[in-house]
PDB file of C-alpha atoms and ligand atoms in Angstrom:
ATOM      1  CA  MET A 550     -16.431  48.952  30.686  1.00  0.00           C
ATOM      2  CA  VAL A 551     -15.602  46.390  33.377  1.00  0.00           C
ATOM      3  CA  GLU A 552     -19.141  46.630  34.814  1.00  0.00           C
ATOM      4  CA  TYR A 553     -20.510  46.041  31.300  1.00  0.00           C
ATOM      5  CA  LEU A 554     -18.265  42.992  30.755  1.00  0.00           C
ATOM      6  CA  LYS A 555     -19.386  41.581  34.120  1.00  0.00           C
ATOM      7  CA  ARG A 556     -23.076  42.128  33.312  1.00  0.00           C
ATOM      8  CA  GLU A 557     -22.575  40.379  29.964  1.00  0.00           C
ATOM      9  CA  GLY A 558     -20.982  37.426  31.770  1.00  0.00           C
ATOM     10  CA  ARG A 559     -17.631  37.873  29.994  1.00  0.00           C
ATOM     11  CA  ILE A 560     -15.757  38.607  33.216  1.00  0.00           C
ATOM     12  CA  TYR A 561     -16.773  36.367  36.107  1.00  0.00           C
ATOM     13  CA  SER A 562     -13.683  35.981  38.282  1.00  0.00           C
ATOM     14  CA  LYS A 563     -12.295  38.549  40.709  1.00  0.00           C
ATOM     15  CA  LYS A 564      -8.775  38.047  39.389  1.00  0.00           C
ATOM     16  CA  VAL A 565      -9.710  38.863  35.775  1.00  0.00           C
ATOM     17  CA  GLU A 566     -11.722  41.867  36.974  1.00  0.00           C
ATOM     18  CA  GLY A 567      -8.604  43.043  38.851  1.00  0.00           C
ATOM     19  CA  ALA A 568      -6.456  42.712  35.723  1.00  0.00           C
ATOM     20  CA  PHE A 569      -8.884  44.753  33.604  1.00  0.00           C
ATOM     21  CA  LEU A 570      -9.096  47.456  36.283  1.00  0.00           C
ATOM     22  CA  ASN A 571      -5.315  47.684  36.602  1.00  0.00           C
ATOM     23  CA  ILE A 572      -4.238  47.712  32.941  1.00  0.00           C
ATOM     24  CA  PRO A 573      -5.288  50.925  31.123  1.00  0.00           C
ATOM     25  CA  ARG A 574      -6.306  49.958  27.532  1.00  0.00           C
ATOM     26  CA  GLU A 575      -5.624  53.532  26.412  1.00  0.00           C
ATOM     27  CA  TYR A 576      -1.855  52.881  26.683  1.00  0.00           C
ATOM     28  CA  PHE A 577      -2.141  50.320  23.871  1.00  0.00           C
ATOM     29  CA  ILE A 578      -4.071  52.370  21.326  1.00  0.00           C
ATOM     30  CA  PRO A 579      -2.832  54.869  18.727  1.00  0.00           C
ATOM     31  CA  GLU A 580      -3.166  58.500  19.908  1.00  0.00           C
ATOM     32  CA  GLU A 581      -6.032  59.409  17.540  1.00  0.00           C
ATOM     33  CA  LEU A 582      -8.274  56.567  18.815  1.00  0.00           C
ATOM     34  CA  LYS A 583      -7.691  57.043  22.558  1.00  0.00           C
ATOM     35  CA  THR A 584     -11.217  58.371  23.191  1.00  0.00           C
ATOM     36  CA  GLU A 585     -12.527  54.950  22.094  1.00  0.00           C
ATOM     37  CA  ALA A 586     -10.295  52.966  24.453  1.00  0.00           C
ATOM     38  CA  TYR A 587     -13.148  51.882  26.756  1.00  0.00           C
ATOM     39  CA  ILE A 588     -15.698  50.967  24.115  1.00  0.00           C
ATOM     40  CA  ASP A 589     -16.125  47.203  23.639  1.00  0.00           C
ATOM     41  CA  THR A 590     -14.853  47.086  20.074  1.00  0.00           C
ATOM     42  CA  PRO A 591     -11.718  46.103  18.151  1.00  0.00           C
ATOM     43  CA  LEU A 592      -9.673  49.127  16.994  1.00  0.00           C
ATOM     44  CA  SER A 593      -7.128  49.612  14.234  1.00  0.00           C
ATOM     45  CA  ILE A 594      -3.470  49.548  15.312  1.00  0.00           C
ATOM     46  CA  GLY A 595      -2.145  50.006  11.761  1.00  0.00           C
ATOM     47  CA  TYR A 596      -0.653  47.536   9.208  1.00  0.00           C
ATOM     48  CA  GLY A 597      -4.158  46.104   8.673  1.00  0.00           C
ATOM     49  CA  GLN A 598      -4.214  44.707  12.243  1.00  0.00           C
ATOM     50  CA  THR A 599      -6.483  45.317  15.235  1.00  0.00           C
ATOM     51  CA  ILE A 600      -6.410  45.248  19.015  1.00  0.00           C
ATOM     52  CA  SER A 601      -9.089  42.691  19.981  1.00  0.00           C
ATOM     53  CA  ALA A 602     -12.379  43.798  21.520  1.00  0.00           C
ATOM     54  CA  PRO A 603     -12.254  43.754  25.350  1.00  0.00           C
ATOM     55  CA  HIS A 604     -14.979  41.062  25.551  1.00  0.00           C
ATOM     56  CA  MET A 605     -12.819  38.703  23.428  1.00  0.00           C
ATOM     57  CA  VAL A 606      -9.791  39.302  25.675  1.00  0.00           C
ATOM     58  CA  ALA A 607     -12.046  38.621  28.696  1.00  0.00           C
ATOM     59  CA  ILE A 608     -13.452  35.376  27.244  1.00  0.00           C
ATOM     60  CA  MET A 609      -9.937  34.156  26.468  1.00  0.00           C
ATOM     61  CA  VAL A 610      -8.302  35.001  29.795  1.00  0.00           C
ATOM     62  CA  GLU A 611     -11.201  33.483  31.755  1.00  0.00           C
ATOM     63  CA  ALA A 612     -10.962  30.273  29.666  1.00  0.00           C
ATOM     64  CA  LEU A 613      -7.177  30.079  30.118  1.00  0.00           C
ATOM     65  CA  ASP A 614      -7.519  29.831  33.911  1.00  0.00           C
ATOM     66  CA  LEU A 615      -4.243  31.664  34.546  1.00  0.00           C
ATOM     67  CA  LYS A 616      -2.292  31.324  37.781  1.00  0.00           C
ATOM     68  CA  PRO A 617       0.690  33.181  39.247  1.00  0.00           C
ATOM     69  CA  GLY A 618       4.001  31.643  38.170  1.00  0.00           C
ATOM     70  CA  GLN A 619       2.861  30.245  34.831  1.00  0.00           C
ATOM     71  CA  ARG A 620       4.839  30.501  31.596  1.00  0.00           C
ATOM     72  CA  VAL A 621       2.611  31.631  28.763  1.00  0.00           C
ATOM     73  CA  LEU A 622       3.138  31.892  25.004  1.00  0.00           C
ATOM     74  CA  GLU A 623       1.109  34.399  22.975  1.00  0.00           C
ATOM     75  CA  ILE A 624       1.013  34.327  19.170  1.00  0.00           C
ATOM     76  CA  GLY A 625       0.219  37.811  17.787  1.00  0.00           C
ATOM     77  CA  SER A 626       1.462  40.601  20.101  1.00  0.00           C
ATOM     78  CA  GLY A 627      -0.293  43.401  18.153  1.00  0.00           C
ATOM     79  CA  SER A 628      -0.648  46.258  20.640  1.00  0.00           C
ATOM     80  CA  GLY A 629       0.579  44.251  23.643  1.00  0.00           C
ATOM     81  CA  TYR A 630      -2.714  44.761  25.539  1.00  0.00           C
ATOM     82  CA  HIS A 631      -3.765  41.116  25.754  1.00  0.00           C
ATOM     83  CA  ALA A 632      -0.224  40.164  26.842  1.00  0.00           C
ATOM     84  CA  ALA A 633      -0.348  42.860  29.546  1.00  0.00           C
ATOM     85  CA  ILE A 634      -3.589  41.446  31.007  1.00  0.00           C
ATOM     86  CA  VAL A 635      -2.121  37.928  31.003  1.00  0.00           C
ATOM     87  CA  ALA A 636       1.185  39.163  32.465  1.00  0.00           C
ATOM     88  CA  TYR A 637      -0.747  40.759  35.357  1.00  0.00           C
ATOM     89  CA  LEU A 638      -2.489  37.441  36.057  1.00  0.00           C
ATOM     90  CA  VAL A 639       0.692  35.316  36.106  1.00  0.00           C
ATOM     91  CA  ALA A 640       2.740  37.847  38.145  1.00  0.00           C
ATOM     92  CA  PRO A 641       4.872  37.943  40.203  1.00  0.00           C
ATOM     93  CA  ASN A 642       6.894  34.943  39.023  1.00  0.00           C
ATOM     94  CA  GLY A 643       5.169  34.088  35.764  1.00  0.00           C
ATOM     95  CA  HIS A 644       6.211  35.294  32.333  1.00  0.00           C
ATOM     96  CA  VAL A 645       4.601  35.926  28.948  1.00  0.00           C
ATOM     97  CA  PHE A 646       6.547  35.248  25.743  1.00  0.00           C
ATOM     98  CA  SER A 647       4.854  36.896  22.784  1.00  0.00           C
ATOM     99  CA  VAL A 648       5.629  36.426  19.099  1.00  0.00           C
ATOM    100  CA  GLU A 649       4.677  39.017  16.476  1.00  0.00           C
ATOM    101  CA  ARG A 650       5.215  38.627  12.709  1.00  0.00           C
ATOM    102  CA  LEU A 651       5.476  42.366  11.967  1.00  0.00           C
ATOM    103  CA  SER A 652       8.549  44.034  13.482  1.00  0.00           C
ATOM    104  CA  GLU A 653       6.794  47.467  13.569  1.00  0.00           C
ATOM    105  CA  LEU A 654       4.034  46.018  15.751  1.00  0.00           C
ATOM    106  CA  ALA A 655       6.520  44.129  17.929  1.00  0.00           C
ATOM    107  CA  GLU A 656       8.175  47.515  18.641  1.00  0.00           C
ATOM    108  CA  PHE A 657       4.744  49.132  19.222  1.00  0.00           C
ATOM    109  CA  ALA A 658       3.851  46.375  21.728  1.00  0.00           C
ATOM    110  CA  LYS A 659       7.201  46.743  23.551  1.00  0.00           C
ATOM    111  CA  ARG A 660       6.770  50.518  23.886  1.00  0.00           C
ATOM    112  CA  ASN A 661       3.192  50.165  25.156  1.00  0.00           C
ATOM    113  CA  LEU A 662       4.135  47.505  27.709  1.00  0.00           C
ATOM    114  CA  GLU A 663       6.928  49.732  28.984  1.00  0.00           C
ATOM    115  CA  LYS A 664       4.507  52.684  29.314  1.00  0.00           C
ATOM    116  CA  ALA A 665       2.186  50.469  31.336  1.00  0.00           C
ATOM    117  CA  GLY A 666       5.085  49.406  33.585  1.00  0.00           C
ATOM    118  CA  ILE A 667       4.808  45.697  32.667  1.00  0.00           C
ATOM    119  CA  ASP A 668       8.166  43.937  32.973  1.00  0.00           C
ATOM    120  CA  ASN A 669       7.273  40.244  32.658  1.00  0.00           C
ATOM    121  CA  VAL A 670       6.599  40.109  28.906  1.00  0.00           C
ATOM    122  CA  THR A 671       9.219  39.253  26.262  1.00  0.00           C
ATOM    123  CA  VAL A 672       8.224  40.244  22.715  1.00  0.00           C
ATOM    124  CA  GLU A 673       9.978  38.557  19.789  1.00  0.00           C
ATOM    125  CA  THR A 674       9.612  39.100  16.056  1.00  0.00           C
ATOM    126  CA  GLY A 675       8.993  35.904  14.096  1.00  0.00           C
ATOM    127  CA  ASP A 676       6.535  33.381  12.715  1.00  0.00           C
ATOM    128  CA  GLY A 677       4.487  32.267  15.706  1.00  0.00           C
ATOM    129  CA  SER A 678       2.706  29.572  13.690  1.00  0.00           C
ATOM    130  CA  GLN A 679       5.839  27.566  14.578  1.00  0.00           C
ATOM    131  CA  GLY A 680       5.576  28.496  18.253  1.00  0.00           C
ATOM    132  CA  LEU A 681       8.667  29.705  20.103  1.00  0.00           C
ATOM    133  CA  GLU A 682      10.853  26.685  20.675  1.00  0.00           C
ATOM    134  CA  LYS A 683      13.620  28.440  22.615  1.00  0.00           C
ATOM    135  CA  TYR A 684      11.499  29.138  25.728  1.00  0.00           C
ATOM    136  CA  ALA A 685       9.239  26.032  25.526  1.00  0.00           C
ATOM    137  CA  PRO A 686       7.428  24.297  27.160  1.00  0.00           C
ATOM    138  CA  TYR A 687       4.549  26.552  28.223  1.00  0.00           C
ATOM    139  CA  ASP A 688       1.729  26.079  30.766  1.00  0.00           C
ATOM    140  CA  ARG A 689      -0.584  28.081  28.528  1.00  0.00           C
ATOM    141  CA  ILE A 690      -0.517  29.069  24.848  1.00  0.00           C
ATOM    142  CA  TYR A 691      -3.026  31.402  23.196  1.00  0.00           C
ATOM    143  CA  VAL A 692      -3.288  32.626  19.644  1.00  0.00           C
ATOM    144  CA  THR A 693      -4.821  35.974  18.659  1.00  0.00           C
ATOM    145  CA  CYS A 694      -4.993  35.368  14.891  1.00  0.00           C
ATOM    146  CA  ALA A 695      -7.049  32.749  13.052  1.00  0.00           C
ATOM    147  CA  ALA A 696      -5.243  29.600  11.874  1.00  0.00           C
ATOM    148  CA  PRO A 697      -6.307  27.054   9.217  1.00  0.00           C
ATOM    149  CA  ASP A 698      -5.796  24.284  11.751  1.00  0.00           C
ATOM    150  CA  ILE A 699      -4.083  23.733  15.112  1.00  0.00           C
ATOM    151  CA  PRO A 700      -0.325  23.916  14.382  1.00  0.00           C
ATOM    152  CA  ILE A 701       1.468  20.771  15.601  1.00  0.00           C
ATOM    153  CA  PRO A 702       4.455  22.762  17.040  1.00  0.00           C
ATOM    154  CA  LEU A 703       2.049  24.535  19.422  1.00  0.00           C
ATOM    155  CA  ILE A 704       0.772  21.211  20.763  1.00  0.00           C
ATOM    156  CA  GLU A 705       4.368  19.986  21.092  1.00  0.00           C
ATOM    157  CA  GLN A 706       5.432  23.118  22.993  1.00  0.00           C
ATOM    158  CA  LEU A 707       2.559  22.811  25.489  1.00  0.00           C
ATOM    159  CA  LYS A 708       3.269  21.309  28.925  1.00  0.00           C
ATOM    160  CA  ASP A 709       1.326  18.305  30.187  1.00  0.00           C
ATOM    161  CA  PRO A 710      -0.988  19.345  31.770  1.00  0.00           C
ATOM    162  CA  GLY A 711      -1.497  22.491  29.716  1.00  0.00           C
ATOM    163  CA  LYS A 712      -4.093  24.546  27.860  1.00  0.00           C
ATOM    164  CA  LEU A 713      -4.062  26.107  24.399  1.00  0.00           C
ATOM    165  CA  LEU A 714      -6.629  28.548  22.993  1.00  0.00           C
ATOM    166  CA  ILE A 715      -6.786  29.114  19.250  1.00  0.00           C
ATOM    167  CA  PRO A 716      -9.218  30.534  16.680  1.00  0.00           C
ATOM    168  CA  VAL A 717      -9.542  28.147  13.712  1.00  0.00           C
ATOM    169  CA  GLY A 718     -11.082  29.033  10.337  1.00  0.00           C
ATOM    170  CA  ARG A 719     -10.592  31.879   7.920  1.00  0.00           C
ATOM    171  CA  ILE A 720     -13.886  33.736   7.507  1.00  0.00           C
ATOM    172  CA  TYR A 721     -15.949  32.130  10.241  1.00  0.00           C
ATOM    173  CA  SER A 722     -13.586  31.110  13.005  1.00  0.00           C
ATOM    174  CA  ASP A 723     -14.305  28.997  16.058  1.00  0.00           C
ATOM    175  CA  LEU A 724     -12.369  29.403  19.267  1.00  0.00           C
ATOM    176  CA  TYR A 725     -10.931  26.033  20.333  1.00  0.00           C
ATOM    177  CA  LEU A 726      -9.756  25.126  23.812  1.00  0.00           C
ATOM    178  CA  VAL A 727      -7.189  22.335  23.517  1.00  0.00           C
ATOM    179  CA  GLU A 728      -6.172  20.552  26.718  1.00  0.00           C
ATOM    180  CA  LYS A 729      -3.199  18.272  27.134  1.00  0.00           C
ATOM    181  CA  LYS A 730      -3.726  15.846  30.014  1.00  0.00           C
ATOM    182  CA  LYS A 731      -1.804  12.615  30.741  1.00  0.00           C
ATOM    183  CA  ASN A 732      -0.488  12.509  27.176  1.00  0.00           C
ATOM    184  CA  LYS A 733      -3.945  12.895  25.650  1.00  0.00           C
ATOM    185  CA  ILE A 734      -5.379  15.841  23.709  1.00  0.00           C
ATOM    186  CA  TYR A 735      -8.947  17.072  24.285  1.00  0.00           C
ATOM    187  CA  LYS A 736     -10.556  19.715  22.049  1.00  0.00           C
ATOM    188  CA  LYS A 737     -13.600  21.827  22.854  1.00  0.00           C
ATOM    189  CA  ASN A 738     -15.282  24.395  20.597  1.00  0.00           C
ATOM    190  CA  LEU A 739     -16.061  27.513  22.657  1.00  0.00           C
ATOM    191  CA  GLY A 740     -17.980  29.202  19.822  1.00  0.00           C
ATOM    192  CA  GLY A 741     -17.647  31.678  16.976  1.00  0.00           C
ATOM    193  CA  CYS A 742     -15.138  34.537  16.897  1.00  0.00           C
ATOM    194  CA  ALA A 743     -13.460  36.904  14.408  1.00  0.00           C
ATOM    195  CA  PHE A 744      -9.691  37.388  14.137  1.00  0.00           C
ATOM    196  CA  VAL A 745      -7.208  38.544  11.495  1.00  0.00           C
ATOM    197  CA  PRO A 746      -5.583  35.590   9.702  1.00  0.00           C
ATOM    198  CA  MET A 747      -2.402  33.930  10.918  1.00  0.00           C
ATOM    199  CA  ILE A 748       0.214  34.300   8.199  1.00  0.00           C
ATOM    200  CA  GLY A 749       3.088  31.826   8.245  1.00  0.00           C
ATOM    201  CA  LYS A 750       4.324  28.270   7.776  1.00  0.00           C
ATOM    202  CA  HIS A 751       1.321  26.738   9.587  1.00  0.00           C
ATOM    203  CA  GLY A 752      -0.928  29.703   8.784  1.00  0.00           C
ATOM    204  CA  TYR A 753      -2.501  31.052   5.611  1.00  0.00           C
TER     205      TYR A 753
HETATM  206  N1  SAH B 647      -3.155  40.319  20.954  1.00  0.00           N
HETATM  207  C1  SAH B 647      -3.226  41.538  20.179  1.00  0.00           C
HETATM  208  C2  SAH B 647      -4.135  41.403  18.978  1.00  0.00           C
HETATM  209  C3  SAH B 647      -3.313  41.293  17.800  1.00  0.00           C
HETATM  210  S1  SAH B 647      -4.094  41.121  16.225  1.00  0.00           S
HETATM  211  C4  SAH B 647      -3.575  42.742  21.020  1.00  0.00           C
HETATM  212  O1  SAH B 647      -3.871  42.599  22.214  1.00  0.00           O
HETATM  213  O2  SAH B 647      -3.502  43.871  20.511  1.00  0.00           O
HETATM  214  C5  SAH B 647      -3.207  39.714  15.628  1.00  0.00           C
HETATM  215  C6  SAH B 647      -1.729  39.878  15.408  1.00  0.00           C
HETATM  216  O3  SAH B 647      -1.228  38.627  14.956  1.00  0.00           O
HETATM  217  C7  SAH B 647      -1.346  40.907  14.351  1.00  0.00           C
HETATM  218  O4  SAH B 647      -0.516  41.880  14.932  1.00  0.00           O
HETATM  219  C8  SAH B 647      -0.603  40.077  13.297  1.00  0.00           C
HETATM  220  O5  SAH B 647       0.489  40.763  12.708  1.00  0.00           O
HETATM  221  C9  SAH B 647      -0.128  38.897  14.112  1.00  0.00           C
HETATM  222  N2  SAH B 647       0.204  37.678  13.359  1.00  0.00           N
HETATM  223  C10 SAH B 647      -0.385  37.142  12.256  1.00  0.00           C
HETATM  224  N3  SAH B 647       0.238  35.994  11.895  1.00  0.00           N
HETATM  225  C11 SAH B 647       1.246  35.799  12.789  1.00  0.00           C
HETATM  226  C12 SAH B 647       2.254  34.793  12.948  1.00  0.00           C
HETATM  227  N4  SAH B 647       2.360  33.744  12.140  1.00  0.00           N
HETATM  228  N5  SAH B 647       3.118  34.944  13.986  1.00  0.00           N
HETATM  229  C13 SAH B 647       3.044  35.985  14.841  1.00  0.00           C
HETATM  230  N6  SAH B 647       2.117  36.966  14.732  1.00  0.00           N
HETATM  231  C14 SAH B 647       1.233  36.873  13.722  1.00  0.00           C
END
């Protein structure tokens, strides 16, 4: 799978390749779908939600330009897989804070992260459309569900300098890279993507 993602140009840095090789995706997938763990496709994790396709995780972690020591906020823990890849890239001193709306999935993510031996992720149940004020600010924020617009609290909880990645739009979403630099906000459209909707105060 990693060779395929490299050939497709989704993985282009050694560090992201290392993360994909070290985090087994099968730990984050329901038992009955384990044989499909290394196919480049989203898979059901129950409750109408999906673990993102590996190429989407690769595109996002490459664009986030993660470095050891960073504090990262994820909105939408789901299976915990994406958080595990990010946690690997910010280790040893960095930390991922992940917010999940559905308590059953928050528990699922916690169990999977424990199985994978990842100890620098904190999963919280709540409405991530409002960010996670108590651990802010963050060097990086990324959202794994599609929002109607960029929620203001996420921009407020981003450090300066800092980067935020977020899918915007309900049926056809675009992935936006938002950069905060010297008190200014820059937005760049990285292209089309498909995510489940963000449900919440600043969601749908
Ligand atoms: N990153 C995940 C993919 C999760 S799918 C993985 O690697 O498996 C998107 C998740 O976002 C779903 O679990 C959904 O319940 C969650 N979600 C939707 N709206 C949310 C909100 N407002 N706050 C937190 N999580 C939300």
